[in-house]
Short mmCIF file of C-alpha atoms and ligand atoms in Angstrom, two decimals:
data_model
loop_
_atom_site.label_atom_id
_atom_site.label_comp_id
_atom_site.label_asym_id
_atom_site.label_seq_id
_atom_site.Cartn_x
_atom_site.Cartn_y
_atom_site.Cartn_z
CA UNK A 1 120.10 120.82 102.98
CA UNK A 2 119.56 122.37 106.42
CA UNK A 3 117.46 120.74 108.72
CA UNK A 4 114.53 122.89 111.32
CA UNK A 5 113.76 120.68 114.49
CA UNK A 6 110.65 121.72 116.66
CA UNK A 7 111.40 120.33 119.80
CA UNK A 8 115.86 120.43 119.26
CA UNK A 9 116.82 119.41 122.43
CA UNK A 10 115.10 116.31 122.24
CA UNK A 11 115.20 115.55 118.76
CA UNK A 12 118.99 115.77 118.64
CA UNK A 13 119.51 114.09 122.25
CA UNK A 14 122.10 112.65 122.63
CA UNK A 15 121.18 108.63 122.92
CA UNK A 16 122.21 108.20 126.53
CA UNK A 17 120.35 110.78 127.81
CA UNK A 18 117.47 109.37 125.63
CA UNK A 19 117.74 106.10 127.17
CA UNK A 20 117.48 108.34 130.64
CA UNK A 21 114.45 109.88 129.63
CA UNK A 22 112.84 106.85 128.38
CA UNK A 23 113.60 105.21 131.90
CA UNK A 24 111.88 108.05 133.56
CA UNK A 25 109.05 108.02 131.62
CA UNK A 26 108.29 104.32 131.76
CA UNK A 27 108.18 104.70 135.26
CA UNK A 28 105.72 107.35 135.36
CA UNK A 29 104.04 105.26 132.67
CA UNK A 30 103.89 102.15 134.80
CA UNK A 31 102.72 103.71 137.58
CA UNK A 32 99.91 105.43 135.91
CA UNK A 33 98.79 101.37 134.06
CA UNK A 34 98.90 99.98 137.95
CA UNK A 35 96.25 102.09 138.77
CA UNK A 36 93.98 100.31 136.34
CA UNK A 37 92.93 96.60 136.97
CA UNK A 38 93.96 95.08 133.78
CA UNK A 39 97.50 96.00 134.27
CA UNK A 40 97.64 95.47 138.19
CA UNK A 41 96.84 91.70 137.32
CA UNK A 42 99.33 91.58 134.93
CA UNK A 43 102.05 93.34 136.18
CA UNK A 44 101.87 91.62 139.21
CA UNK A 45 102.34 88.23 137.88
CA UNK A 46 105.71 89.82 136.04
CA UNK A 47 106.85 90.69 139.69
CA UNK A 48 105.93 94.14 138.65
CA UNK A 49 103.66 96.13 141.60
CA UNK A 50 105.42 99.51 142.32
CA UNK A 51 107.59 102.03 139.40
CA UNK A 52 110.49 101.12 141.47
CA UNK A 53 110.61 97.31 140.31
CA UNK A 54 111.51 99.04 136.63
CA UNK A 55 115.25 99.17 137.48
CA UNK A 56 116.50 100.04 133.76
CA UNK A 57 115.76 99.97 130.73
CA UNK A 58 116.08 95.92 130.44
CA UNK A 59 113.07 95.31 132.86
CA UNK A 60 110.35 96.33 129.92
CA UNK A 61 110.78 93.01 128.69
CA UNK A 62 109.59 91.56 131.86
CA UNK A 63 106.64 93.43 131.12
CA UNK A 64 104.10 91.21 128.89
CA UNK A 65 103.06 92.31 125.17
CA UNK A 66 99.34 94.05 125.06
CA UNK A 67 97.16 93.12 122.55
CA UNK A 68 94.22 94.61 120.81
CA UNK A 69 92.23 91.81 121.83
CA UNK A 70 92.95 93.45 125.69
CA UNK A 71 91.83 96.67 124.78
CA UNK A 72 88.65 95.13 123.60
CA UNK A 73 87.59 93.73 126.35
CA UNK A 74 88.05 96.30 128.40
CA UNK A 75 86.13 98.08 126.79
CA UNK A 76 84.86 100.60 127.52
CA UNK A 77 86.81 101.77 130.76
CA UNK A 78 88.86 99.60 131.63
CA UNK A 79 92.09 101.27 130.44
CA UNK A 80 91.37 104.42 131.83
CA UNK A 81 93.51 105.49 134.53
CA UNK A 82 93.02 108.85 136.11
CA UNK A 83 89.19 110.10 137.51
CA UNK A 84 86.85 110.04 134.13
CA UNK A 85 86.88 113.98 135.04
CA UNK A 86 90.27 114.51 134.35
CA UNK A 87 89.53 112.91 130.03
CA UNK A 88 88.78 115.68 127.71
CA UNK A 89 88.43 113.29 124.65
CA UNK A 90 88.15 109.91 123.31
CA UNK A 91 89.27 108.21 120.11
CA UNK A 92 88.36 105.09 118.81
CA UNK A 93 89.41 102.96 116.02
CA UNK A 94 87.30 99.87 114.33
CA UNK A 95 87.61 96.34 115.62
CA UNK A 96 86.74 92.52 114.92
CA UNK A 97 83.35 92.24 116.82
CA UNK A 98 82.33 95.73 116.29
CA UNK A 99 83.80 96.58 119.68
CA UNK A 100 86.71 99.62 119.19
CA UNK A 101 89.27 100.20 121.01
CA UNK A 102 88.74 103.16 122.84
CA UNK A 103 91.92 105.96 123.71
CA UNK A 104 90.93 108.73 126.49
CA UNK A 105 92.97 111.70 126.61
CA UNK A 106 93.64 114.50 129.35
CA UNK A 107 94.51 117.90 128.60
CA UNK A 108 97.81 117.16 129.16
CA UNK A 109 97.54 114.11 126.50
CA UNK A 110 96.42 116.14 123.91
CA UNK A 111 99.14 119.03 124.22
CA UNK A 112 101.77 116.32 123.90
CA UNK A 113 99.77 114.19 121.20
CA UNK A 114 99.28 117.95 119.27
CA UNK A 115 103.44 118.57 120.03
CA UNK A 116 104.63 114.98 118.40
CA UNK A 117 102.44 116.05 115.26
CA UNK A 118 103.90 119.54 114.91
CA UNK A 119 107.31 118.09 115.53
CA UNK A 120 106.69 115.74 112.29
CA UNK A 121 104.95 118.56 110.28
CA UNK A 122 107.78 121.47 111.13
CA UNK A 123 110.69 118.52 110.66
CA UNK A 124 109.42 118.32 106.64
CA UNK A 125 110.41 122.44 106.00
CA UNK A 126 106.72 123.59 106.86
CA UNK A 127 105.56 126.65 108.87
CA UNK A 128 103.04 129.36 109.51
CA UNK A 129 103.39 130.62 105.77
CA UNK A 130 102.12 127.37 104.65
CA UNK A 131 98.07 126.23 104.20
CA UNK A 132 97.54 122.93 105.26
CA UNK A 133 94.44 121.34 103.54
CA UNK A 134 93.98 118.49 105.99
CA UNK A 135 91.85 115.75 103.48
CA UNK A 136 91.30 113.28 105.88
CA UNK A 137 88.74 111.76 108.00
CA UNK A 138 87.93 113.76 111.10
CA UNK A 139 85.68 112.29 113.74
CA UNK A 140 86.20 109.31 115.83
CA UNK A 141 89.86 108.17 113.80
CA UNK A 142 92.66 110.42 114.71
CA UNK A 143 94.28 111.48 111.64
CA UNK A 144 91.67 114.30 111.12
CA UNK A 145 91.85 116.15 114.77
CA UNK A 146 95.43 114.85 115.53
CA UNK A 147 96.48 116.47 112.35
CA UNK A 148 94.36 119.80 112.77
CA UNK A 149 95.64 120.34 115.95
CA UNK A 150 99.47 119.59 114.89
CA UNK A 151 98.99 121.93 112.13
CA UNK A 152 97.81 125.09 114.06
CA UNK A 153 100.26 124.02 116.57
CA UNK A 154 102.99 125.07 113.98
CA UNK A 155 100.70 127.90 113.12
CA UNK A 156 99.82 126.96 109.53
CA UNK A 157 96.47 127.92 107.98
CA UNK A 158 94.64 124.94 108.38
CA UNK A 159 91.58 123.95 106.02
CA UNK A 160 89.43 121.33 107.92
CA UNK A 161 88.11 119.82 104.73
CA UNK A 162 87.94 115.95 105.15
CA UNK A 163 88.61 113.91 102.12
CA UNK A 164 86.14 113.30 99.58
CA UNK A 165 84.52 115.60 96.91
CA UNK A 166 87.70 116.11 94.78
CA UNK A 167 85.43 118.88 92.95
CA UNK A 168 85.51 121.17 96.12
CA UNK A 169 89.15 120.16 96.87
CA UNK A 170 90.51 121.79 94.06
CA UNK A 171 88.54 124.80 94.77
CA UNK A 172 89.23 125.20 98.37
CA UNK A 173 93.60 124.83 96.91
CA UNK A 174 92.64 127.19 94.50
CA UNK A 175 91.02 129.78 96.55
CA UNK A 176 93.34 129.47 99.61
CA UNK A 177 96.31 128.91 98.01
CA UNK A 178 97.19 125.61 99.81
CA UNK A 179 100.61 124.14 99.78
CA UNK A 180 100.69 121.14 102.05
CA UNK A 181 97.75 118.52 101.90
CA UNK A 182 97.45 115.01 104.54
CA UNK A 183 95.49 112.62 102.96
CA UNK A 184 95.86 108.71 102.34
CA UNK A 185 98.30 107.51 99.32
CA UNK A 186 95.13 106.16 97.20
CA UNK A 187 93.67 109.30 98.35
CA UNK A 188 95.97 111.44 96.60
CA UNK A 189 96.76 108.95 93.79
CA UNK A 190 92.85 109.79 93.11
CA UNK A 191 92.86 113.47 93.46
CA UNK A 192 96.01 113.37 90.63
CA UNK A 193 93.65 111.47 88.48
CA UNK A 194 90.31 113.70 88.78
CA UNK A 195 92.95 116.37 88.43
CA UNK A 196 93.75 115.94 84.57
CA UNK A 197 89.94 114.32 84.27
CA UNK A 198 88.43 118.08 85.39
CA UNK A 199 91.60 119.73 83.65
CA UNK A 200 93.05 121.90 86.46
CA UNK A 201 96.12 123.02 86.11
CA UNK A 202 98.87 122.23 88.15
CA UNK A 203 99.62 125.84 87.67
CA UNK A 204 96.33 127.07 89.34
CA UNK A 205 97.82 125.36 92.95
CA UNK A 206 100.33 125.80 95.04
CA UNK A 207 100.97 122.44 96.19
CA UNK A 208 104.19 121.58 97.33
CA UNK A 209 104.00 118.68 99.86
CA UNK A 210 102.20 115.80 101.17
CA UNK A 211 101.77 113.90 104.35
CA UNK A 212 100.55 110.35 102.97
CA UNK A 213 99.71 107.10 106.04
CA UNK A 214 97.12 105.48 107.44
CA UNK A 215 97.80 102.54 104.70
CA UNK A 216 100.76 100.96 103.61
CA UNK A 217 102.49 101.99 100.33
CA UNK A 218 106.14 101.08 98.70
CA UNK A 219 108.80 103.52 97.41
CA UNK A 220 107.27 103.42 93.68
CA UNK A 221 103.93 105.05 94.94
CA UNK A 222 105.70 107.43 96.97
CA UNK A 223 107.70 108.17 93.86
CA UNK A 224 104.71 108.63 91.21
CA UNK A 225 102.57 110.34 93.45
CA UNK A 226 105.43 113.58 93.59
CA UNK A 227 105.93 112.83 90.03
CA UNK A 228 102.30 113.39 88.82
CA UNK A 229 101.84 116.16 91.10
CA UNK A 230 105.25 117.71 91.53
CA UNK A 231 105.00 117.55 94.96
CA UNK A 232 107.10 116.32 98.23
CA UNK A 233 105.86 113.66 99.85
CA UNK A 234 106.36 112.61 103.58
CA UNK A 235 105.59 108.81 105.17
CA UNK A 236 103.26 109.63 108.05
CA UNK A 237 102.99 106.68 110.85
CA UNK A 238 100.87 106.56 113.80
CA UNK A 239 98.21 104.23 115.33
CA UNK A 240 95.03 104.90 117.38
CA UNK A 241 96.65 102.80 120.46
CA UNK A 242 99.50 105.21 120.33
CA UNK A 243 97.53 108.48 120.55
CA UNK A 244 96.67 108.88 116.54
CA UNK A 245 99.34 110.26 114.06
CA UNK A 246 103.05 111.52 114.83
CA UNK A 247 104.47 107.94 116.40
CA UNK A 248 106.70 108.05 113.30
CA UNK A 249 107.13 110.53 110.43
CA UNK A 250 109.98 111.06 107.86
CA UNK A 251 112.34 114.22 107.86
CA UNK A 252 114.04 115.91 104.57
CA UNK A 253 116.32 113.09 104.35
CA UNK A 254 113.15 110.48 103.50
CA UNK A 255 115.14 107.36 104.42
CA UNK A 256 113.09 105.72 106.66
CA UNK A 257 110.25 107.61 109.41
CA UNK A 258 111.99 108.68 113.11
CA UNK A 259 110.38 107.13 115.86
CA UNK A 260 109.99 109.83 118.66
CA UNK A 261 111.96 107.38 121.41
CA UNK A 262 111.00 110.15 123.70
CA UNK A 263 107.39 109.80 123.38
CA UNK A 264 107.49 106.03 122.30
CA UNK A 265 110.07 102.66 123.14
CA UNK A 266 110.05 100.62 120.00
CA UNK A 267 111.02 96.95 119.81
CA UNK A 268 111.04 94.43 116.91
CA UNK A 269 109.82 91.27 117.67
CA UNK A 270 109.53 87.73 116.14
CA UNK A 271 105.67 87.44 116.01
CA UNK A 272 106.00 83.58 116.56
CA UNK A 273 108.47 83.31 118.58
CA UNK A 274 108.11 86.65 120.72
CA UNK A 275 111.90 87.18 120.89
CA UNK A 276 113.57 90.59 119.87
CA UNK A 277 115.27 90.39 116.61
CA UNK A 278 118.75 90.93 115.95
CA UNK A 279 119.47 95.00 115.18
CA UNK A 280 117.94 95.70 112.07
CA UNK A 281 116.25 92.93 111.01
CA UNK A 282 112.50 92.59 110.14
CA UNK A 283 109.47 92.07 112.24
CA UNK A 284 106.83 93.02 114.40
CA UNK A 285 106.75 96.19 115.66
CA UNK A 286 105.91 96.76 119.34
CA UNK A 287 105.06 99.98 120.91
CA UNK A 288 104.90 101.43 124.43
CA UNK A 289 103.59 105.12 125.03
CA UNK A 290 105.40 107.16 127.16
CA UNK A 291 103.22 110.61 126.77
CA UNK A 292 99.83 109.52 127.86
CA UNK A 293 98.53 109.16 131.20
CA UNK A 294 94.35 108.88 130.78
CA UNK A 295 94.95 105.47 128.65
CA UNK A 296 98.72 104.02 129.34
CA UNK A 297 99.62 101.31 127.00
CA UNK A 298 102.93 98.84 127.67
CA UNK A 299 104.42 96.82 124.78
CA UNK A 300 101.33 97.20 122.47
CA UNK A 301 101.80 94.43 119.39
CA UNK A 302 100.95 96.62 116.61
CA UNK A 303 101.00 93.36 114.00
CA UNK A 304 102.75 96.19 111.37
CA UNK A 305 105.69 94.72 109.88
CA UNK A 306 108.77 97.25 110.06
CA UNK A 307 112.36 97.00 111.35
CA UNK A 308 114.92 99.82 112.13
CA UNK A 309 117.94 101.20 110.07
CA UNK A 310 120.72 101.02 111.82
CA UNK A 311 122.86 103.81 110.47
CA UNK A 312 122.27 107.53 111.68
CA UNK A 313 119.98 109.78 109.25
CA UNK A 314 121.75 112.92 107.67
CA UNK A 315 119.17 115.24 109.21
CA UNK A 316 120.87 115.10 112.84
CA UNK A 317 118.13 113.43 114.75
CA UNK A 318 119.65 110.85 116.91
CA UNK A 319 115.97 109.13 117.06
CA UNK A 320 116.24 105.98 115.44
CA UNK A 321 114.30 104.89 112.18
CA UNK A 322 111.61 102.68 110.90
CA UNK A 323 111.75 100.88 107.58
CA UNK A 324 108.30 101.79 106.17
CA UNK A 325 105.76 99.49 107.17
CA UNK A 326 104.91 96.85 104.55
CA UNK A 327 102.19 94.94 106.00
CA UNK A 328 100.42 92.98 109.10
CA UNK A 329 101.04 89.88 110.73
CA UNK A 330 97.01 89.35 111.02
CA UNK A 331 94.00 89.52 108.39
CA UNK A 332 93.19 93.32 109.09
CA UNK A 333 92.75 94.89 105.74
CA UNK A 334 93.22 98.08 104.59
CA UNK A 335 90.63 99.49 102.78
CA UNK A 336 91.25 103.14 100.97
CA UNK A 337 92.72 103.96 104.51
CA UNK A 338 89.67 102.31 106.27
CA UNK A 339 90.62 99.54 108.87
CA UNK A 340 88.21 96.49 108.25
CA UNK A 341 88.91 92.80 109.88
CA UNK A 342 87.04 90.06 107.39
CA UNK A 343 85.32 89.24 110.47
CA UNK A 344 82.88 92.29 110.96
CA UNK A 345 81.45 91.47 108.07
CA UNK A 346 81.18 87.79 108.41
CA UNK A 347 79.12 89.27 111.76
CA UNK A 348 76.85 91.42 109.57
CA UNK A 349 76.51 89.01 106.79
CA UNK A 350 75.86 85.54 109.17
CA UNK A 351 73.34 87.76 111.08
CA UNK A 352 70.82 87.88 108.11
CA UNK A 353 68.41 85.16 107.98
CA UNK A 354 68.09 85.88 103.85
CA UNK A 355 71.66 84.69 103.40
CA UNK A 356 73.42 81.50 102.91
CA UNK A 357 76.28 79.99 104.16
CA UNK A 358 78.58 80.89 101.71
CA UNK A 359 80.23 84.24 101.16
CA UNK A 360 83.56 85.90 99.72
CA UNK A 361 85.04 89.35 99.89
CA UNK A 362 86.76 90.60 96.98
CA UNK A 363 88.71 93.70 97.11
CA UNK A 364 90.33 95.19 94.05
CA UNK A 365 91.67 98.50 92.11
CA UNK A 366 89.53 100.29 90.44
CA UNK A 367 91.22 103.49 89.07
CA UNK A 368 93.75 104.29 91.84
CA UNK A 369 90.98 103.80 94.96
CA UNK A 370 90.22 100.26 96.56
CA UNK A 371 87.01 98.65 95.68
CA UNK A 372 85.69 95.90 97.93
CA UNK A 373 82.77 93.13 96.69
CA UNK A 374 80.81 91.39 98.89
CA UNK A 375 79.23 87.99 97.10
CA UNK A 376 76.61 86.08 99.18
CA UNK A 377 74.41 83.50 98.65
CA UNK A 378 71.19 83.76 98.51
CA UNK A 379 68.28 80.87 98.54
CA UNK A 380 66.77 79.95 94.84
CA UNK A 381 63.13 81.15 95.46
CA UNK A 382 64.22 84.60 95.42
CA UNK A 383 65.84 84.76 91.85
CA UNK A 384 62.74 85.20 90.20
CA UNK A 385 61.45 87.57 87.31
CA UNK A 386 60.96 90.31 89.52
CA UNK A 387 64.16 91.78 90.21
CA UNK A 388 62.86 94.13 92.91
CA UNK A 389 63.15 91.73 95.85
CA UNK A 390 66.39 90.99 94.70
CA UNK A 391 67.76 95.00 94.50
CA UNK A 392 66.38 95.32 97.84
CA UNK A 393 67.85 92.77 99.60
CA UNK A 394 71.11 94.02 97.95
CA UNK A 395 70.87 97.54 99.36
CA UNK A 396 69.49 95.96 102.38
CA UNK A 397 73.24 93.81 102.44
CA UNK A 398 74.84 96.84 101.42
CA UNK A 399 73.92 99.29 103.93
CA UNK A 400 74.34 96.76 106.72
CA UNK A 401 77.88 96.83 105.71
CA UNK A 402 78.70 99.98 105.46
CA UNK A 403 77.00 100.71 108.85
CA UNK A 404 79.54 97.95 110.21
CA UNK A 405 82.75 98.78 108.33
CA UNK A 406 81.80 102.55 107.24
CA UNK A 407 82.19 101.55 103.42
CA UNK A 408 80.01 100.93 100.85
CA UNK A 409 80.67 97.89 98.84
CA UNK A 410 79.51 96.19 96.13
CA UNK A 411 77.02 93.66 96.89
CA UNK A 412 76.87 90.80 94.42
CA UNK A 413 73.80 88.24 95.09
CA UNK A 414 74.66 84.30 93.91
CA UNK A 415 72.23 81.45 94.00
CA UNK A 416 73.11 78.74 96.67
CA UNK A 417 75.58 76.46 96.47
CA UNK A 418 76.95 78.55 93.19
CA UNK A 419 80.37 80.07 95.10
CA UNK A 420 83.36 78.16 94.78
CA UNK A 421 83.71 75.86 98.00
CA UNK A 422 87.31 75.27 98.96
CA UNK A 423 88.37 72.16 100.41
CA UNK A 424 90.18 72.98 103.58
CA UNK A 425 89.88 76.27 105.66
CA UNK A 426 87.58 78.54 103.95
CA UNK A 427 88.67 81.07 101.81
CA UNK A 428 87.05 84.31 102.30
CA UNK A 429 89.26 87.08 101.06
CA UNK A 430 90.53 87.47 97.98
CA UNK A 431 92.72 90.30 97.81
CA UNK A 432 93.62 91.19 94.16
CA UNK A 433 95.14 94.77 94.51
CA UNK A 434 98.46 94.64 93.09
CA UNK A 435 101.24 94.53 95.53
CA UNK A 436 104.19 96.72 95.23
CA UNK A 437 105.80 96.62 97.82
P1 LIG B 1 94.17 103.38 113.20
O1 LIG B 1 94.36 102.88 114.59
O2 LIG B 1 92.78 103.31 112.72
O3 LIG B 1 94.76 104.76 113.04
O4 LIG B 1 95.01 102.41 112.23
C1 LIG B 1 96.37 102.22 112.45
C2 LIG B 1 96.95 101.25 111.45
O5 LIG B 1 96.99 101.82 110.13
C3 LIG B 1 98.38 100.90 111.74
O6 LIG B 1 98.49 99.91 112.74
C4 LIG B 1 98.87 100.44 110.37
O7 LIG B 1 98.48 99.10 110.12
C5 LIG B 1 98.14 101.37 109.43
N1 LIG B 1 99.00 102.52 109.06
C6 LIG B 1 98.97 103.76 109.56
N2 LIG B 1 99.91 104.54 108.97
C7 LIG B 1 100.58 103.76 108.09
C8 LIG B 1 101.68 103.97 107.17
N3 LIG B 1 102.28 105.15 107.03
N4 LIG B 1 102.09 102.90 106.45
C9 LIG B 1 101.50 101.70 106.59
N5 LIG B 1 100.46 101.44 107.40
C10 LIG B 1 100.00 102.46 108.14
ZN1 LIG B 2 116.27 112.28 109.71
#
């Protein structure tokens, strides 16, 4: 197979000059996070108050781990680090107490950002003969703009669709003759699906690749998804903290996703312990951006659970790998790509005076997509013969919810005292999609 890099002089530097580069960078980087309070506090206490106390490479561990926690409360400047003139966009992605995280950008942000996207796009054989149906969310989460702009970047056709009406999806491949889509795994596993349901044929579109994140998914997905639609598909990795898509993204060889180490330092960390691992091993993956300066972020704890290959990849990259993530070291759930903490809807569900004390989520399969079921409590009064009362209050529950979280669940309404109660610390979740990975 041959390989096409974007950016080749990085992506086949040599790993000395890498570590160089990196060195550089996080100096640039530091200086830019001293000019905001948060990390003038901190660094200080690490003996850190000038670029020049980062000596090599070994001194980011002096540096202490970032959490999202941080980014909430400094919300909603408090990261930002050059004049609020100087930010041409913001990001932000869902949190715990409703508060996001918030990412600001500069011109100069978003040209890089666009350039680590292209280089993950070109990397998987695409370029401007290809049209790139880009079915994800756009708006406030960064997989929609980060991909549109990494897409035109490589000077593909790009169709701005969003995800969602699989009806119009079809038509839009049809009519355009799209060969590359973005969307989530479930996503895709559900356009396959309405796909022999509305009896298109595979014929009738061009499809030949996918870029599939935003949620976790094992080999065997991968696998049946380019089965059922005879398609290529690619392991996309990125977070809002670290600009949006295009931290990590597989090449041709599909063994794992190259971490751009000249946009990003990863570590692997214990996440009880807060030691490194040994080479290879599993853990916590820990990020520090090196290509933003409007929002610089040092040894973010992503909670993803990853851990490098050690060996070189076949394509000729010399940027090392990521095992594909398999999960989180917290309660954040995903949620047919949608990041929800059990929290936010605790929030929304305490908050009404009409429910109990007692409440469960449930989130299941239903088809290929997730389905999530809120159960609450309800006094006895209200289950009476008129069921109108009781419809409202569930749309009422519902739509509070999906204002929170942006879904729509299922609200189921249970007399008092009638959901299980467990003994020790409550259970809450109940997470019954079949794990595969
Ligand atoms: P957001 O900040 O809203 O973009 O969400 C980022 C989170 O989505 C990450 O921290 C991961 O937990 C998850 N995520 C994104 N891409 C992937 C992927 N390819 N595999 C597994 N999880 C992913
Ligand atoms: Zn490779």
């Amino acid at each position: 197979m041959s390989y096409q890099y974007w950016d080749p002089e990085f992506e086949t530097m040599p790993r000395g000059e890498l570590a160089a580069l990196q060195l550089q960078k996080l100096k640039e980087t530091v200086s830019y996070a001293l000019r905001t309070a948060f990390y003038k506090e901190r660094l200080a206490k690490a003996g850190i108050t000038g670029p020049g106390d980062i000596k090599s490479l070994a001194d980011l561990r002096r540096i202490p781990y970032t959490t999202k926690q941080d980014l909430r409360e400094g919300f909603p400047y408090g990261f930002l680090s050059v004049p609020r003139e100087e930010v041409v966009r913001l990001h932000a992605s869902s949190g715990t107490t409703g508060i996001p995280t918030t990412i600001y950008f500069s011109k100069k942000d978003i040209a890089l950002w666009t350039g680590n996207v292209a280089r993950c796009i070109y990397g998987t054989g695409c370029n401007k003969t290809d049209v790139f149906q880009n079915m994800i969310t756009y708006g406030l989460f960064t997989g929609g703009l980060g991909f549109h702009a990494g897409g035109e970047e490589v000077g593909m056709l790009v169709i701005p669709s969003g995800p969602g009406n699989t009806a119009r999806q079809f038509r839009l491949m049809q009519d355009f003759g799209t060969t590359v889509v973005h969307a989530t795994p479930s996503f895709l596993l559900h356009v396959e699906a309405r796909m022999r349901e509305e009896g298109v044929k595979r014929e009738s579109i061009k499809l030949r690749k996918a870029f599939a994140g935003a949620e976790p998914y094992s080999e065997d997905t991968r696998k049946r998804i380019e089965e059922l639609l005879r398609i290529d598909v690619y392991n996309s990795y990125g977070l809002s903290e670290m600009n949006g898509p295009g931290v990590a993204f597989e090449c041709q060889a599909k063994n794992g996703l190259h971490l751009w180490e000249d946009r990003y330092i990863g570590e692997i960390i214990n996440p009880d312990t807060l030691e490194p691992v040994e080479d290879g091993e599993a853990g916590e993956l820990v990020l520090t951006c090196l290509c933003r300066e409007a929002t610089p972020i040092l040894r973010y704890r992503t909670r993803d659970l990853s851990g490098f290959y050690t060996e070189a990849c076949p394509c000729g990259r010399t940027h090392r790998r990521l095992r594909r993530i398999t999960g989180r070291t917290d309660d954040m759930l995903i949620i047919n790509g949608v990041n929800v903490f059990p929290s936010q809807i605790e929030e929304v569900v305490m908050a009404m005076k009409e429910v109990g004390n007692n409440y469960l989520m449930v989130v299941e399969k239903e088809g290929v997509l997730d389905r999530l079921t809120v159960k609450v409590e309800v006094g006895k009064n209200i289950f009476m013969d008129d069921t109108r009362p009781l419809n409202a209050l569930r749309e009422k529950i519902r739509q509070t919810i999906q204002a929170s979280i942006t879904i729509s669940p299922r609200v189921e309404l249970h007399e008092g005292g009638s959901l299980p109660v467990s003994e020790g610390k409550a259970k809450r979740v109940i997470d019954n999609r079949p794990r595969d990975i």
